Short mmCIF file of C-alpha atoms and ligand atoms in Angstrom, two decimals:
data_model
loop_
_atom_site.label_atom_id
_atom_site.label_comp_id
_atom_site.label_asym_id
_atom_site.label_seq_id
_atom_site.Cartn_x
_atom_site.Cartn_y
_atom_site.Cartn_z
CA UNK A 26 131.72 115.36 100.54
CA UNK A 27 131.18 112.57 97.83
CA UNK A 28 128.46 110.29 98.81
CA UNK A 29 128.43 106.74 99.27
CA UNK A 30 126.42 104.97 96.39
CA UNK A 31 124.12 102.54 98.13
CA UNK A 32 124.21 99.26 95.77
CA UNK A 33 120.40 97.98 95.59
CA UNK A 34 121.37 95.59 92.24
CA UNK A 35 123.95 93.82 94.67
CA UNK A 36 121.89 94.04 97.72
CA UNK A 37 118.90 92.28 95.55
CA UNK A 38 121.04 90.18 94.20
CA UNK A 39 122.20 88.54 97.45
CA UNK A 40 118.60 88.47 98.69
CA UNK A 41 117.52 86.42 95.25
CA UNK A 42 120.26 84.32 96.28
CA UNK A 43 119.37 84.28 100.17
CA UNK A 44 115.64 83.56 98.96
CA UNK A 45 116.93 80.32 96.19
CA UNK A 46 118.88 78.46 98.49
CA UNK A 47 116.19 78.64 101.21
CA UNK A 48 113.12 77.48 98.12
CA UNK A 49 115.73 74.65 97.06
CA UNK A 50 116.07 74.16 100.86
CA UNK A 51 112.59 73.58 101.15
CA UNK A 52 111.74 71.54 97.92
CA UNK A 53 114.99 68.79 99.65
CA UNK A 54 112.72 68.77 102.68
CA UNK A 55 110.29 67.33 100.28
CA UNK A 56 107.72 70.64 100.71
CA UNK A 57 105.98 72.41 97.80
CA UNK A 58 107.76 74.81 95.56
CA UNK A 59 106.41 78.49 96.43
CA UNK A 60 104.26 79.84 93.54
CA UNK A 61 103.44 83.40 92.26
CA UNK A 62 100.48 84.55 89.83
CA UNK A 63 100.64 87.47 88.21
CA UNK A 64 97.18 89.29 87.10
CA UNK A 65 97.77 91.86 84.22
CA UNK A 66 94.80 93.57 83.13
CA UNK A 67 95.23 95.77 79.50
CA UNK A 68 98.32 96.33 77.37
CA UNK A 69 100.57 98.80 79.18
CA UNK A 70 104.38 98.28 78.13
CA UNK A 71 105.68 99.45 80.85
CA UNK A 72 103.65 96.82 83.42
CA UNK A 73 104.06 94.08 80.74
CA UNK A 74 108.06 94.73 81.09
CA UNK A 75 107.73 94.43 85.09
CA UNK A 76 105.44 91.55 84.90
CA UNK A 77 108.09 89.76 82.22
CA UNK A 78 110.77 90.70 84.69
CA UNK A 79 108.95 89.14 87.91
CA UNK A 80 108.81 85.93 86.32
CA UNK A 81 112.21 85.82 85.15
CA UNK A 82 112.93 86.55 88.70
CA UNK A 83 110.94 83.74 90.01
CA UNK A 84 112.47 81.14 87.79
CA UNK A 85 116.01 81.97 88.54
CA UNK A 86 114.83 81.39 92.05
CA UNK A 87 113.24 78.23 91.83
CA UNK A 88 109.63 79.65 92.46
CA UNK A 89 106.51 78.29 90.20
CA UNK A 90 104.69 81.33 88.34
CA UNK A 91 101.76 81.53 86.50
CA UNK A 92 101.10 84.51 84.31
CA UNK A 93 97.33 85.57 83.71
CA UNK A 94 96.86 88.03 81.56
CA UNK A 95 92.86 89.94 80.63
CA UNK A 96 92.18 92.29 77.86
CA UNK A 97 92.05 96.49 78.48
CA UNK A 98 88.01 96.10 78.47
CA UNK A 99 88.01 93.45 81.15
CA UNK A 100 84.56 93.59 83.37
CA UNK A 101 85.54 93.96 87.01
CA UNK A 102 83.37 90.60 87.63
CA UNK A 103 86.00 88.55 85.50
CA UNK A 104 89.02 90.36 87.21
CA UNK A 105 87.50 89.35 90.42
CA UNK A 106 86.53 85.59 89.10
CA UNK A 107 90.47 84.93 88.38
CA UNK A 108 91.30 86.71 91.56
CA UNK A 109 89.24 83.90 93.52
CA UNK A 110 89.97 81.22 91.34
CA UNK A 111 93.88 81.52 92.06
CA UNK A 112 92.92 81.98 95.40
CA UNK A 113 91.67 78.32 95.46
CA UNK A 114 94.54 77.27 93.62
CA UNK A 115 96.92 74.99 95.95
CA UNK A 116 99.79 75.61 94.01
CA UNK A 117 99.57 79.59 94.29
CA UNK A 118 101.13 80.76 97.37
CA UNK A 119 101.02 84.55 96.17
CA UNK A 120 99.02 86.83 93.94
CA UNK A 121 99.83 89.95 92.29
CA UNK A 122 97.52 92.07 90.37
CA UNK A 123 99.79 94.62 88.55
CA UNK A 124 98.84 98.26 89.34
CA UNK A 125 97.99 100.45 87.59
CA UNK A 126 94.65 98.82 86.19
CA UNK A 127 92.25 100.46 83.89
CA UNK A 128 90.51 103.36 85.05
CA UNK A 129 86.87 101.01 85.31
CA UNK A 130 87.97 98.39 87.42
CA UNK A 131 87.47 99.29 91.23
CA UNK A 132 91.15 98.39 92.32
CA UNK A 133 89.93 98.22 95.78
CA UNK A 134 87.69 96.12 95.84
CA UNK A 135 89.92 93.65 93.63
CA UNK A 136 92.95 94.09 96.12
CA UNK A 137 90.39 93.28 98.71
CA UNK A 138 89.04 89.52 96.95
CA UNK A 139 92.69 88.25 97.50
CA UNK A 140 93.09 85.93 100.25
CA UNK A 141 95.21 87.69 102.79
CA UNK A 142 97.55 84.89 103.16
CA UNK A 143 98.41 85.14 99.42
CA UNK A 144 98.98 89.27 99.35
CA UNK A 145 102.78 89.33 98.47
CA UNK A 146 102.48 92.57 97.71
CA UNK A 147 100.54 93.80 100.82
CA UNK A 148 97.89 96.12 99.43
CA UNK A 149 94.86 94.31 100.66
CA UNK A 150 93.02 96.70 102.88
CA UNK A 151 93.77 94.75 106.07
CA UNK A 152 97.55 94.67 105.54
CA UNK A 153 97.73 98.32 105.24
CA UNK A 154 94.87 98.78 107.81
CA UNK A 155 97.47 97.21 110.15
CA UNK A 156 100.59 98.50 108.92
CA UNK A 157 98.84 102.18 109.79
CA UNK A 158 97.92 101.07 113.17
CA UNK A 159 100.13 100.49 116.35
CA UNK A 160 100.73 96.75 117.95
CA UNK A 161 99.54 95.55 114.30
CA UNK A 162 101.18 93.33 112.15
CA UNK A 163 100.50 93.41 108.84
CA UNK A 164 101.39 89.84 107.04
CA UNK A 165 103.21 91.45 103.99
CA UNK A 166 104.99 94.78 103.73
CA UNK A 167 104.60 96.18 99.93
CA UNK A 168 107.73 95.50 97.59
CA UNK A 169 108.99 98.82 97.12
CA UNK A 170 108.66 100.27 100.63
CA UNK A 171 109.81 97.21 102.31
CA UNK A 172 113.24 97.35 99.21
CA UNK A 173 113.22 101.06 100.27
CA UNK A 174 113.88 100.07 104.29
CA UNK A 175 115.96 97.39 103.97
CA UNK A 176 118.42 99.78 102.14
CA UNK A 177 118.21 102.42 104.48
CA UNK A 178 118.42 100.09 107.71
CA UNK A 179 121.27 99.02 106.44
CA UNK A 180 123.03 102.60 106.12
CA UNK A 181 121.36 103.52 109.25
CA UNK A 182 120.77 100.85 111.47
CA UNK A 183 118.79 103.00 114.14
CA UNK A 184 116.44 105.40 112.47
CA UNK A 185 115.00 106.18 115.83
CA UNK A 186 114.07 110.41 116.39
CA UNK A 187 115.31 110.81 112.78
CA UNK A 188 113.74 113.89 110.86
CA UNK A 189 112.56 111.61 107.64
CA UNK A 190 111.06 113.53 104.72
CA UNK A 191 108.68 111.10 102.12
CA UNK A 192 108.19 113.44 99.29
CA UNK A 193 105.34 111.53 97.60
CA UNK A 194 102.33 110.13 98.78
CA UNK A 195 100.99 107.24 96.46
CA UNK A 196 99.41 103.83 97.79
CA UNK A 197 101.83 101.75 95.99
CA UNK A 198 105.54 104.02 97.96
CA UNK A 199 104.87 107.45 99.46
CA UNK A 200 102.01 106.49 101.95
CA UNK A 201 103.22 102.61 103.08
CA UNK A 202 107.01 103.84 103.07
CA UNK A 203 105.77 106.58 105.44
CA UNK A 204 104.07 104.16 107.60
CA UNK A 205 107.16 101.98 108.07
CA UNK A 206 109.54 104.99 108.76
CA UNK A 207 106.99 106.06 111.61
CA UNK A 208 106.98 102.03 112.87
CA UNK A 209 111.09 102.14 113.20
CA UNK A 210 109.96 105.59 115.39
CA UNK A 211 111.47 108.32 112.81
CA UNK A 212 109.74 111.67 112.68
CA UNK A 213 107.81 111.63 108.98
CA UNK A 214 107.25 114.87 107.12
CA UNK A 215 104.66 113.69 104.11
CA UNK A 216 105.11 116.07 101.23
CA UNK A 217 103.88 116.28 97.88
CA UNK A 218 103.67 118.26 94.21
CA UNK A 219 101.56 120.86 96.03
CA UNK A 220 103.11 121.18 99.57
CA UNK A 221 104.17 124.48 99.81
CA UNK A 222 108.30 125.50 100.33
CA UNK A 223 109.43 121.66 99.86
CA UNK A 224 112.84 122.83 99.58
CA UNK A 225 112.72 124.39 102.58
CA UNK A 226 110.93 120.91 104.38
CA UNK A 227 113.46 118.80 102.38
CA UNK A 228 116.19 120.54 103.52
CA UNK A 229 115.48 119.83 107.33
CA UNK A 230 115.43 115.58 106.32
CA UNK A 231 118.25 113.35 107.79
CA UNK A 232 116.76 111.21 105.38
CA UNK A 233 114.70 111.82 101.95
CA UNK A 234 113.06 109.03 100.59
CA UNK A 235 111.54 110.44 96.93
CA UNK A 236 108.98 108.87 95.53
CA UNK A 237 107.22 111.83 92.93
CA UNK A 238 107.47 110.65 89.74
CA UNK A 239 109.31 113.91 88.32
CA UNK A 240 112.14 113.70 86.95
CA UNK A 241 115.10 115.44 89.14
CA UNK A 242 112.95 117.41 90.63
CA UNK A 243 114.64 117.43 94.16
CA UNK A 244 117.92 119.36 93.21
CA UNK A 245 121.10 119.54 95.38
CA UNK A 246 120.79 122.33 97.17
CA UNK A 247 117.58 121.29 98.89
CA UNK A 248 119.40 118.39 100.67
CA UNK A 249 120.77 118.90 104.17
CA UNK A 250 124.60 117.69 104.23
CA UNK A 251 124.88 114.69 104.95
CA UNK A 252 121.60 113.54 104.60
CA UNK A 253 120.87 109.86 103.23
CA UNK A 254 118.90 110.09 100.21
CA UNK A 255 116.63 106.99 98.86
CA UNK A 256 115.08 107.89 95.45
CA UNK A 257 112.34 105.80 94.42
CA UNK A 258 111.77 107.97 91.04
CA UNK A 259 112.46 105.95 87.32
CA UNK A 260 111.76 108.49 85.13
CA UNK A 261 112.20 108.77 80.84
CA UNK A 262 113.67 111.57 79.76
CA UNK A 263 114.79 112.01 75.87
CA UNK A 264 118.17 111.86 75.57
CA UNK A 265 119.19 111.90 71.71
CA UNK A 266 122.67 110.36 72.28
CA UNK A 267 121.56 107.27 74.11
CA UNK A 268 120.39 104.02 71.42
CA UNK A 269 117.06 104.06 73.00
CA UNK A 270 116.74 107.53 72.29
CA UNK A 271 115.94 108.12 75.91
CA UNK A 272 117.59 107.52 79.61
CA UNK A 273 116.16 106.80 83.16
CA UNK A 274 116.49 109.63 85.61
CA UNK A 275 115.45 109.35 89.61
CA UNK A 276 113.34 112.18 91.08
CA UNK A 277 116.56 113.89 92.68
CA UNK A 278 119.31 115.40 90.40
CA UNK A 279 121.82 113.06 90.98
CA UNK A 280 124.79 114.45 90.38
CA UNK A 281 124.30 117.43 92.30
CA UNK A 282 123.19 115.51 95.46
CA UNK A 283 126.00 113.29 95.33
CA UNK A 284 127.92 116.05 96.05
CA UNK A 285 125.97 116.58 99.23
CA UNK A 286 124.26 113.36 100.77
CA UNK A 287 125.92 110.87 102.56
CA UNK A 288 125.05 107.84 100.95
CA UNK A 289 122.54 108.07 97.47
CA UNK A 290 120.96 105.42 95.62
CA UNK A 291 121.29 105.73 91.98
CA UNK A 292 119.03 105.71 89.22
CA UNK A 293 118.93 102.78 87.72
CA UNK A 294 120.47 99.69 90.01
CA UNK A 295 119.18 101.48 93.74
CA UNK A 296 115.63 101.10 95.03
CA UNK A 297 114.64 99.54 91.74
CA UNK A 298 116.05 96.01 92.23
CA UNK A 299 115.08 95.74 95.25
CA UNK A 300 111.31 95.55 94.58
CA UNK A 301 111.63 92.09 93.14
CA UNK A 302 113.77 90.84 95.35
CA UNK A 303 111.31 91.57 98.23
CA UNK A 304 108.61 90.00 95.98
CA UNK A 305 110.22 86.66 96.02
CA UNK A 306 111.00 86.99 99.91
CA UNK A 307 107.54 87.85 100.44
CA UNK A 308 106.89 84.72 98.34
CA UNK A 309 108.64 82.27 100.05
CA UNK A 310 107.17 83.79 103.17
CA UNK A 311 103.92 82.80 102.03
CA UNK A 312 104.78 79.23 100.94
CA UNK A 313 105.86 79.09 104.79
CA UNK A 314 102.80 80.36 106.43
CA UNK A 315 101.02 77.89 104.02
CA UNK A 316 102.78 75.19 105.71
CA UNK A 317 101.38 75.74 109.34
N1 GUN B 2 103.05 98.91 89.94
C1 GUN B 2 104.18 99.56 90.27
N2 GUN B 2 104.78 98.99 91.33
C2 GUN B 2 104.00 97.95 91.69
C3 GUN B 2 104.10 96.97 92.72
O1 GUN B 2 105.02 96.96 93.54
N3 GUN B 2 103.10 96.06 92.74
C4 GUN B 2 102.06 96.08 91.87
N4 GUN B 2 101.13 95.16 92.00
N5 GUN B 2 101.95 96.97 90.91
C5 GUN B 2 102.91 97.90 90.82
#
């Protein structure tokens, strides 16, 4: 069996275009334009790239940003001043604070100064409060997770009684992912660098969604046939032939589960396009409940 190779650069792009049309839908009916801040705190290239790449996003969809960038040494106090000054700000329908942040700010207690009706990304404590709870409904599902089930729902549109493996357990995929696979009633397996036979617990998943950070780590031969496989992993790995002198890699060895899954996303253009795309949705979401 060859897999099917699940297309997350087209999918995002025809939600980018889904959410455009609707923003230049609502700027005709003479309402605001949606607007995003981004909050970078320190000089991490990797974060500066995303952040550069969110706002690119945003323009090409007819959403306002504003880009706020503090220095590495940052107090917490100032963090949590610009936090509360763009929550005042009319024309800021959503906030982002890029993760990670340096080690001596208290991300928690930043995540939890943004007005809840401006968390596009959904890590305020309340949002995931409710998304962990039953009958609660969290404003905002986070980017990733919420890119990572709209890909699968689409493969699978019931994932009711499925066995669902999450290996990975952060707050920003593993843990909210995990959440929303239990809310569409699969039965979640959490696993993790130090859970003990993973191949053996991977091997029982209808579904895998990885989300470890190591590179290839989940190899073909722990993947149940026909399994759908959603790997969250970008990972550099040096690769002397490439120009860049390196090349992105997802946390399952590709080629060998291809061989074995029944529909993959690759590494680059799967789950990794989609976390934008649910950005700006999330975005334009919060323009609307601004409206009411
Ligand atoms: N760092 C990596 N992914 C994300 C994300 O989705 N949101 C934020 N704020 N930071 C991140």
């Amino acid at each position: 069996m060859t897999a099917k190779i699940i297309d997350g650069k087209l999918t995002a792009e025809n939600i980018r275009a889904e959410v455009a049309a609707a923003v230049a839908e609502r700027v005709k009916a003479g309402k605001s334009k949606p607007g995003l801040a981004t909050v970078l705190v320190g000089d991490d290239p990797g974060s500066h790239t995303y952040v550069r790449s969110k706002h690119k996003a945003c323009l090409e969809a007819g959403i306002e940003s504003f880009g706020h960038e503090l220095p590495a040494n940052a107090t917490q106090a100032e963090v949590e001043q610009l936090v509360m000054q763009l929550n005042a700000d009319p024309r800021v329908n959503g906030i982002l604070v890029q993760l990670p942040m340096p080690s001596h700010i208290d991300e928690e207690s930043v995540l939890k100064a943004i007005s809840i009706e401006k968390d596009v990304d959904g890590f305020h404590p309340l949002n995931i409060g409710r998304l962990a709870q039953k009958g609660r409904e969290p404003l905002f599902i986070p980017c990733t997770p919420a890119g990572c089930m709209y890909l699968l729902e689409k493969e699978l549109p019931s994932l009711e009684g499925a066995n669902a493996v999450v290996l990975g357990r952060s707050n920003i995929v593993g843990m909210p992912v995990a959440l929303l696979l239990v809310r569409a009633n699969a039965t979640v397996t959490i696993c993790h660098s130090r859970s003990r036979n993973l191949p053996e617990i991977i091997r029982k998943a209808d579904i895998l969604v990885a989300a470890v950070g190591r590179p290839e780590m989940v190899k073909g031969d722990w993947i149940k046939p026909g399994a759908v496989v959603i790997d969250v992993g970008i990972n550099h790995v040096d690769d002397a032939s490439r120009p860049k002198g390196y090349r992105i890699v997802g946390d399952v060895a590709y080629d060998e589960a291809v061989q074995v899954a029944s529909a993959i996303t690759p590494v680059p253009g799967g789950v990794g396009p989609m976390t934008i795309a649910m950005l700006l949705k999330n975005t334009l979401r919060a323009a609307e409940i601004n409206d009411k």
